PDB file of C-alpha atoms in Angstrom:
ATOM      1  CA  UNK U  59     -56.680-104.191  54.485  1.00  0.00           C
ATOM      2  CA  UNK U  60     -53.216-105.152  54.709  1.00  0.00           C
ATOM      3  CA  UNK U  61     -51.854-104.283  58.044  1.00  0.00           C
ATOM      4  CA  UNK U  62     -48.218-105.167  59.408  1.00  0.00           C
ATOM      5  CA  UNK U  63     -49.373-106.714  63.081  1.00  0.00           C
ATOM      6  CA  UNK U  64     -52.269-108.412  64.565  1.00  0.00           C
ATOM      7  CA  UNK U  65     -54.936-106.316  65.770  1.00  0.00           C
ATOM      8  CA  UNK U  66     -55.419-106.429  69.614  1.00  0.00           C
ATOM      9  CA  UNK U  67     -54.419-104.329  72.105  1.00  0.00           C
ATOM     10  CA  UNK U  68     -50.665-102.622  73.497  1.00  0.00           C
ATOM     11  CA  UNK U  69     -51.154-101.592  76.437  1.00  0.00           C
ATOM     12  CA  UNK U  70     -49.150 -98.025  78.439  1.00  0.00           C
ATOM     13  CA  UNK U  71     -46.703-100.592  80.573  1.00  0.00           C
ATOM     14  CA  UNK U  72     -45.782-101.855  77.055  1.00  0.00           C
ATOM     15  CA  UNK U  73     -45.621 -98.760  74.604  1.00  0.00           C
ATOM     16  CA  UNK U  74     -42.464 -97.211  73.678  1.00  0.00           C
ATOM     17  CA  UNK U  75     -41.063 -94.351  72.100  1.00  0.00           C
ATOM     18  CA  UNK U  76     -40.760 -94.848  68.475  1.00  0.00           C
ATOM     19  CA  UNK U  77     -43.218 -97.417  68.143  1.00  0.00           C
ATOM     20  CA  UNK U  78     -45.165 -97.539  64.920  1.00  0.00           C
ATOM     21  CA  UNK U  79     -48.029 -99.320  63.156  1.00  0.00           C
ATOM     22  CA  UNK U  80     -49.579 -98.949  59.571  1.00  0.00           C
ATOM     23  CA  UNK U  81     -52.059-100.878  57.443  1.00  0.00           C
ATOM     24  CA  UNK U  82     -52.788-100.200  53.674  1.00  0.00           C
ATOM     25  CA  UNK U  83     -56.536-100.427  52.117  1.00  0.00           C
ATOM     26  CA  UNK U  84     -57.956 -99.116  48.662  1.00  0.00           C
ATOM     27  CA  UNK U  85     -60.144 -96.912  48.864  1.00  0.00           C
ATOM     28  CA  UNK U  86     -62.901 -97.881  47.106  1.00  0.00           C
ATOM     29  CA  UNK U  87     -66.470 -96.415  45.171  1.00  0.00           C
ATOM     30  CA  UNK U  88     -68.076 -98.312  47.526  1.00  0.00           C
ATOM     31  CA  UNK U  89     -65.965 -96.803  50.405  1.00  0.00           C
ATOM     32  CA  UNK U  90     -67.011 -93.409  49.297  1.00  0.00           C
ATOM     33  CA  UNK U  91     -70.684 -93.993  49.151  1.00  0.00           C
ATOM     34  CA  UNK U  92     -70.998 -95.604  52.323  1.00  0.00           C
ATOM     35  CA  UNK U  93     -69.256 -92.555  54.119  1.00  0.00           C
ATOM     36  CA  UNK U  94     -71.341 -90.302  52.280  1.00  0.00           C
ATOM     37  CA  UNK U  95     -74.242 -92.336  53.938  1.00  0.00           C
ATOM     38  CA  UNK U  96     -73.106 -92.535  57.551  1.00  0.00           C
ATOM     39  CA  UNK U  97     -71.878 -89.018  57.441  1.00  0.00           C
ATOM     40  CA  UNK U  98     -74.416 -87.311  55.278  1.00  0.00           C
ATOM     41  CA  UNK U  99     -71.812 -85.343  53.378  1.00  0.00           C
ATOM     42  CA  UNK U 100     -73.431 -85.565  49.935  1.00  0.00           C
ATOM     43  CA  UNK U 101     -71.087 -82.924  48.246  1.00  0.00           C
ATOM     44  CA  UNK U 102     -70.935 -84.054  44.424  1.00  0.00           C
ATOM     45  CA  UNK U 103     -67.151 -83.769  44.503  1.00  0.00           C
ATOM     46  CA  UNK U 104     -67.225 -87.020  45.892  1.00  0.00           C
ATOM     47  CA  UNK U 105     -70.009 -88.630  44.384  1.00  0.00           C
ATOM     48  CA  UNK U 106     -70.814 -87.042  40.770  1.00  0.00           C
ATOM     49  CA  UNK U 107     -67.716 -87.867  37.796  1.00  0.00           C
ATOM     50  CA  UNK U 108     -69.391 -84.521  35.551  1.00  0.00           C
ATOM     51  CA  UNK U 109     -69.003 -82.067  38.783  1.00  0.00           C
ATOM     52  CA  UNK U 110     -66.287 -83.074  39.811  1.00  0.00           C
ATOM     53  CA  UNK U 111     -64.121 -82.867  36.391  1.00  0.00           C
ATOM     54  CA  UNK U 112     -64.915 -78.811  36.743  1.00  0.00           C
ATOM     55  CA  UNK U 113     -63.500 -78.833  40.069  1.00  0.00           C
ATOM     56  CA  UNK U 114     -59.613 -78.364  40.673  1.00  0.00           C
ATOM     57  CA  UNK U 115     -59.375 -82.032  41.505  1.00  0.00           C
ATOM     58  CA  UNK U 116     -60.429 -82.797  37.792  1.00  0.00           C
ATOM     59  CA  UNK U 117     -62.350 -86.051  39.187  1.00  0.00           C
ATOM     60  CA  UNK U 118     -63.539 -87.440  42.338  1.00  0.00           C
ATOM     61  CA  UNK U 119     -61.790 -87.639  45.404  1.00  0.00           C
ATOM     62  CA  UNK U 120     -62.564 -89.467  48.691  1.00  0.00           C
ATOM     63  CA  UNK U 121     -63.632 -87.532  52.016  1.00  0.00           C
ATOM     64  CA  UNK U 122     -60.801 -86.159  53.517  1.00  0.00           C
ATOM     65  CA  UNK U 123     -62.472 -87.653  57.005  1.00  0.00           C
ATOM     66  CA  UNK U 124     -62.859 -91.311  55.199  1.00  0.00           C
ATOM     67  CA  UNK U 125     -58.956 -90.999  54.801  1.00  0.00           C
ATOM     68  CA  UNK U 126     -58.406 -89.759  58.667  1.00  0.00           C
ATOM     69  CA  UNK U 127     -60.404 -92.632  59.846  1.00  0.00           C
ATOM     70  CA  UNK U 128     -57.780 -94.862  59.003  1.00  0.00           C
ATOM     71  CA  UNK U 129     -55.709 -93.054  60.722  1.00  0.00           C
ATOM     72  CA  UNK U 130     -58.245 -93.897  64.068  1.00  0.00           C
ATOM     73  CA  UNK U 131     -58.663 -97.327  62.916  1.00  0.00           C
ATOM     74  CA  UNK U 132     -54.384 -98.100  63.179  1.00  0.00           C
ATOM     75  CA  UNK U 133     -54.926 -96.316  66.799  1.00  0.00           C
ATOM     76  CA  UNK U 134     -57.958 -98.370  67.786  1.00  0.00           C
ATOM     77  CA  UNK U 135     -56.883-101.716  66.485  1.00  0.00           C
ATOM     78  CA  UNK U 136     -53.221-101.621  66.444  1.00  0.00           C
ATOM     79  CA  UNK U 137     -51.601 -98.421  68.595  1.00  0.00           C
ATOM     80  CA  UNK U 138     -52.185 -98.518  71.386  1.00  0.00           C
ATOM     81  CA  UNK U 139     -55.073-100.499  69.644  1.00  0.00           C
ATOM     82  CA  UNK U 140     -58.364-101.814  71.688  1.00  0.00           C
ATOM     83  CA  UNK U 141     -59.434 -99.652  74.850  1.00  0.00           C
ATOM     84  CA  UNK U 142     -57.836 -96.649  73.651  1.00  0.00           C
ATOM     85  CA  UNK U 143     -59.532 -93.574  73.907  1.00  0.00           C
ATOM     86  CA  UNK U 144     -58.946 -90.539  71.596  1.00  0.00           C
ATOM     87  CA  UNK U 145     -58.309 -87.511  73.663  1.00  0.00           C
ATOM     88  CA  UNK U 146     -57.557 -85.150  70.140  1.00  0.00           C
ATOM     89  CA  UNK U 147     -56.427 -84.853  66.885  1.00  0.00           C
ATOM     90  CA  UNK U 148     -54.741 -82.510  64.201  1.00  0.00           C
ATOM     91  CA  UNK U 149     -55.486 -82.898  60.919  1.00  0.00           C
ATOM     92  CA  UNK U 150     -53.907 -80.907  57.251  1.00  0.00           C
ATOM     93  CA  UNK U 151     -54.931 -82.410  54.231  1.00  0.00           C
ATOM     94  CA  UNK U 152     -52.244 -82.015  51.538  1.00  0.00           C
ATOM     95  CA  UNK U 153     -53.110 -84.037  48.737  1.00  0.00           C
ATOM     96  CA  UNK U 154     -56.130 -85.929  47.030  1.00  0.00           C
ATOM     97  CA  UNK U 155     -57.339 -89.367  47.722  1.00  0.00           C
ATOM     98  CA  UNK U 156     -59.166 -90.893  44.573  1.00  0.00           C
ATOM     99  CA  UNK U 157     -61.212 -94.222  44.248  1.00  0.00           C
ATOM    100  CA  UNK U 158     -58.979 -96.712  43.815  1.00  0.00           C
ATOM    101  CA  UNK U 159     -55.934 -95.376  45.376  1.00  0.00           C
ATOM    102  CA  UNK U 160     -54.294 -97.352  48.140  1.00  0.00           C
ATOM    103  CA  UNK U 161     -53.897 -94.974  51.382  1.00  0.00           C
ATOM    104  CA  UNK U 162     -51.036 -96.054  53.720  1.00  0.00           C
ATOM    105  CA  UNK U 163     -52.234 -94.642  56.928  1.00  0.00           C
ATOM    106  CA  UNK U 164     -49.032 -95.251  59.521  1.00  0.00           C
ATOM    107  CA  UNK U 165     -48.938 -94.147  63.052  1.00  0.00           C
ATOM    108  CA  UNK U 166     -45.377 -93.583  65.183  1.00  0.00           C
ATOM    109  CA  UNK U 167     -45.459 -92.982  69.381  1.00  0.00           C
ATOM    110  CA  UNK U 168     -43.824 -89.366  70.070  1.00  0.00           C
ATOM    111  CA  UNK U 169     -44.182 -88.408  73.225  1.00  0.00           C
ATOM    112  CA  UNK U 170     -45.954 -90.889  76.066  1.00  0.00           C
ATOM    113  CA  UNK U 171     -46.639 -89.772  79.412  1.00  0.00           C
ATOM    114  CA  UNK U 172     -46.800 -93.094  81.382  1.00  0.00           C
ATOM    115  CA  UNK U 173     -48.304 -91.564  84.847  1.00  0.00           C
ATOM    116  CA  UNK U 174     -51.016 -89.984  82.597  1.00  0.00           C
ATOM    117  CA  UNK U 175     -51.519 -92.956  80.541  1.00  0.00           C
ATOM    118  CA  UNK U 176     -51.319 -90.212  77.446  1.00  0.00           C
ATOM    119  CA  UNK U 177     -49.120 -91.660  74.336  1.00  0.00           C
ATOM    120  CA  UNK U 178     -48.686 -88.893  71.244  1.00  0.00           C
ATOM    121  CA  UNK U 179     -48.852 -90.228  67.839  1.00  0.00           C
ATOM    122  CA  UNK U 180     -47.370 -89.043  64.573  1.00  0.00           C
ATOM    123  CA  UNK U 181     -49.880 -89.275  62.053  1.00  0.00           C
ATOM    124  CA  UNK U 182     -49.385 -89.420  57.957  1.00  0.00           C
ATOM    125  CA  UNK U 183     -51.437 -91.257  55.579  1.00  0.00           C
ATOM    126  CA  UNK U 184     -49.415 -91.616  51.744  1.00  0.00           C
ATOM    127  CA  UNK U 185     -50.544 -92.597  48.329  1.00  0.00           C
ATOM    128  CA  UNK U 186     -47.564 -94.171  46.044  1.00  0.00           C
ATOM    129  CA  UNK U 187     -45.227 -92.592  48.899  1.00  0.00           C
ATOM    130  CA  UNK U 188     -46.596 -88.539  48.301  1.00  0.00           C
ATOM    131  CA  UNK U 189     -48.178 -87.231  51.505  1.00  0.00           C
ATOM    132  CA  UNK U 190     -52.037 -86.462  51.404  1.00  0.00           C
ATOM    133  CA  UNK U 191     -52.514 -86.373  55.801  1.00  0.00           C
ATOM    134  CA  UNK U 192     -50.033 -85.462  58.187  1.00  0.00           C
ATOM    135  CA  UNK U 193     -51.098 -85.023  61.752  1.00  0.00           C
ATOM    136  CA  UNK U 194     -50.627 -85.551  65.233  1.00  0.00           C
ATOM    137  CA  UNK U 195     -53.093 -87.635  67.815  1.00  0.00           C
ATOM    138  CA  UNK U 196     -53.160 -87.637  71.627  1.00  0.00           C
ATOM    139  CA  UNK U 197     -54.893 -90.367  73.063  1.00  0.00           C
ATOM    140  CA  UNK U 198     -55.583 -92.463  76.265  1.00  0.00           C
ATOM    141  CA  UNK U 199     -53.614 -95.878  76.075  1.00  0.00           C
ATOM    142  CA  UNK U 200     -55.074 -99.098  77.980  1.00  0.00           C
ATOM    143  CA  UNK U 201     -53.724-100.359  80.647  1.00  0.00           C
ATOM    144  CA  UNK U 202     -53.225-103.759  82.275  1.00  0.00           C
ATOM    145  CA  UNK U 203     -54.261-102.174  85.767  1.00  0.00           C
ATOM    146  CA  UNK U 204     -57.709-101.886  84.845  1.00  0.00           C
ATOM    147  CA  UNK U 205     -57.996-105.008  83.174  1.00  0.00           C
TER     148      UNK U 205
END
């Protein structure tokens, strides 16, 4: 994973508008399988080459919720980053994401509502710059008072 600041934590006093955070990973066979595991989401579009060349895709794609999590993972390592809670999420899938592909998954403060501690987040997640997420989070940022 390549992201473009350390992991840790940004807390409400310290968020502002405009803000943003990304990192980059392949997704990998591997990737795929182990979601399929955890989340018990079998369907052979992900997992079987011969299906899925008689699907619309014409091959195997990734879950679309393997792609979304890095979307939470650039909200619960970077922005706001550790402590934060997720209060919701929108999600439309546009596009594909295949094994090997490299998903940027990039995250931009929109809205923040410091008495509240709620921060809105612009969510997209690209592969070779084409849109495959777009979305918008609201979530709970830390805080240094509770710390």
């Amino acid at each position: 994973m390549l992201d473009n600041l350390p992991r840790g934590t940004i807390c409400i006093e310290d968020i502002e508008m405009g803000m943003s955070r990304h990192l980059r990973k392949q997704v990998t066979d591997r990737d795929i399988a182990l979601f399929a595991e955890v989340s018990t989401d079998h369907n052979p579009v992900h997992l079987d080459d011969a299906y899925a060349q008689d699907t619309i895709f014409e091959g195997r794609i990734a879950h679309g919720m393997l792609t979304a999590g890095l979307i939470s993972a650039v909200i619960g390592e970077q922005l706001p980053g550790h402590g934060t809670v997720y209060l919701g999420q929108t999600l439309k899938f546009i596009g594909p994401v295949r094994p090997g592909d490299t998903v940027l998954a990039e995250v931009t403060v929109t809205d923040i509502d410091f008495s509240k501690r709620r921060v809105m987040l612009d969510c997209k997640c690209s592969v070779d710059g084409k849109p495959v997420l777009v979305g918008e989070a609201k979530v709970l940022a830390p805080s240094r008072k509770f710390d």
